[in-house]
Coordinates of C-alpha atoms in Angstrom, one line a residue:
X1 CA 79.1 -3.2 111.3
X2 CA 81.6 -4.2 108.7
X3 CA 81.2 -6.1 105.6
X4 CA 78.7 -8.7 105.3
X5 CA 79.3 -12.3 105.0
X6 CA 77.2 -15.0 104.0
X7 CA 77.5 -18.7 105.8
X8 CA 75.7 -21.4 104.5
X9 CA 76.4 -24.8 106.8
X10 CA 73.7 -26.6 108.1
X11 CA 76.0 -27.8 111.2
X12 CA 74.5 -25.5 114.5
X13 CA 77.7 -25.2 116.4
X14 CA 80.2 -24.6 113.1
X15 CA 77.2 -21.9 112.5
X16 CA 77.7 -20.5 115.7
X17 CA 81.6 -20.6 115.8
X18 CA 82.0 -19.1 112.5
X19 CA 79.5 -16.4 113.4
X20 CA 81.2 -15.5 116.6
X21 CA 85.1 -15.5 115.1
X22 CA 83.1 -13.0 112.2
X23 CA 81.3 -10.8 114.6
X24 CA 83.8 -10.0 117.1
X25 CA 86.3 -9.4 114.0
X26 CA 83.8 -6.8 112.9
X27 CA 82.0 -7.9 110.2
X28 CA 78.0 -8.7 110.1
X29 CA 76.9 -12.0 109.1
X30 CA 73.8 -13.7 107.5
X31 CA 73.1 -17.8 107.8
X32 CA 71.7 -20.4 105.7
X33 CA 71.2 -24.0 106.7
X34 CA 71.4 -25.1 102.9
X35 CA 72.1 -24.4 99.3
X36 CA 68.9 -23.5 98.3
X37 CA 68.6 -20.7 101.5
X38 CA 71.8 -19.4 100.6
X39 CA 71.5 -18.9 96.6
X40 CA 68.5 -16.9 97.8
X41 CA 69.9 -15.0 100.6
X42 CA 72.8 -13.9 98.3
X43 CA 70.7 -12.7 95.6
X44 CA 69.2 -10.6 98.5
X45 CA 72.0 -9.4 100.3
X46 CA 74.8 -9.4 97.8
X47 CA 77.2 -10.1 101.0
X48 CA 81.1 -9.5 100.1
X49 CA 82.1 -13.4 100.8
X50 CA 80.2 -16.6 101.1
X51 CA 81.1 -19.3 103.2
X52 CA 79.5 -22.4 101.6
X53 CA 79.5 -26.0 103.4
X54 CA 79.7 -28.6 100.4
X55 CA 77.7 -31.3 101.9
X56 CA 74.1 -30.0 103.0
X57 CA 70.6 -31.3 102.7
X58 CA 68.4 -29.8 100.0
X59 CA 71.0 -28.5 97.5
X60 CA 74.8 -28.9 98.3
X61 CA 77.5 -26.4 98.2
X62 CA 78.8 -27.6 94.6
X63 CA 75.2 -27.1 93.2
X64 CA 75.0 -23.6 94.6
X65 CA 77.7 -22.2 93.4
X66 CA 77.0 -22.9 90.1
X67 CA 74.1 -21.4 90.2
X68 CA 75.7 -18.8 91.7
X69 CA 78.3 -18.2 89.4
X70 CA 76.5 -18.0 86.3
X71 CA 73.9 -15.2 87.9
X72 CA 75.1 -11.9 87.0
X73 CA 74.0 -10.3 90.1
X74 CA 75.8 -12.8 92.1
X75 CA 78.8 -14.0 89.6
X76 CA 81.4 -11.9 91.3
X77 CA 81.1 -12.5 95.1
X78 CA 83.9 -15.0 96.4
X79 CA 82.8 -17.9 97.6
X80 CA 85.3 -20.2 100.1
X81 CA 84.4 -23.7 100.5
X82 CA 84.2 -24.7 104.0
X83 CA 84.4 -28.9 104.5
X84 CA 85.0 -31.9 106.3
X85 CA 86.9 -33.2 102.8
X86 CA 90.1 -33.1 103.4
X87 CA 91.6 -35.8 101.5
X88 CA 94.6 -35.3 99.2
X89 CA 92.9 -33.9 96.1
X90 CA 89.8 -32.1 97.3
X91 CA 90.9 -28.8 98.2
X92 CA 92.4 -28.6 94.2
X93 CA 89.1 -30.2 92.9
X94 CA 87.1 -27.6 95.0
X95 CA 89.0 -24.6 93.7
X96 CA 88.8 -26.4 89.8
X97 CA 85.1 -25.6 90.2
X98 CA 85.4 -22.5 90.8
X99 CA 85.5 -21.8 94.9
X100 CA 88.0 -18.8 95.3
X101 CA 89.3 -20.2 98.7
X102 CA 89.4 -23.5 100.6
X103 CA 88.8 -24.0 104.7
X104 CA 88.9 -27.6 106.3
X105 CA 87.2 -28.5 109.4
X106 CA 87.2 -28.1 112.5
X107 CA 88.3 -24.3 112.1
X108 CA 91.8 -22.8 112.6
X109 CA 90.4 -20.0 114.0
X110 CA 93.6 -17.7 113.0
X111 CA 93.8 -19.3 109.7
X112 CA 90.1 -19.0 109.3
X113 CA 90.3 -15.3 109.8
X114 CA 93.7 -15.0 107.7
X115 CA 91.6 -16.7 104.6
X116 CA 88.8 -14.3 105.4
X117 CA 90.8 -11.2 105.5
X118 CA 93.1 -12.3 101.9
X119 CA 89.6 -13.4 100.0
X120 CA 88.6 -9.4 101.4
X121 CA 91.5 -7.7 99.9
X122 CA 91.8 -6.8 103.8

């Protein structure tokens, strides 16, 4: 298996496309259904990327990567923001709070993988 790569979105068939378009690329993924399940799966995993939905029940995406980002075990991993917000505006907002990437749904499943492979260094 390849890197790892964390997906928090609490949609089921996103989950499942983004995990199939990761696996057969190579890499291994692990899934949260919220913010709270991710911050804690990252801190346990340390995965390469994140994947993080913005809006989620329990904690959103914008709440979790702040924690994220100010835990020095987790501080460093990129984290793309992966939503349904794609008015003018968001994408800059998003990356002004600090995501290192932006990905708008429904998936681009070549641009998906481009965004993927740049965040990776791949």
């Amino acid at each position: 298996m390849g890197k790892k790569i964390l997906i928090v979105e609490d949609d089921e068939k996103n989950l499942k496309l983004m995990r199939v378009i990761l696996k057969n690329a190579g890499y291994e993924t692990i899934e949260a259904e919220n913010g709270e399940k991710g911050v804690k799966l990252a801190k346990e995993n340390i995965p390469s990327l994140i994947l993080m939905d913005i809006q989620m029940p329990v904690m959103d995406g914008i709440e979790a990567l702040r924690i994220l980002k100010t835990d020095p075990l987790t501080k460093d991993i990129p984290v793309i923001a992966f939503t349904s917000y794609t008015m003018k505006g968001n994408k800059e907002r998003f990356l002004e709070e600090g995501f290192d990437g932006y990905l708008s749904k429904p998936i681009d499943v070549k641009g998906f993988l481009d965004i993927v492979k740049s965040i990776l260094g791949e």
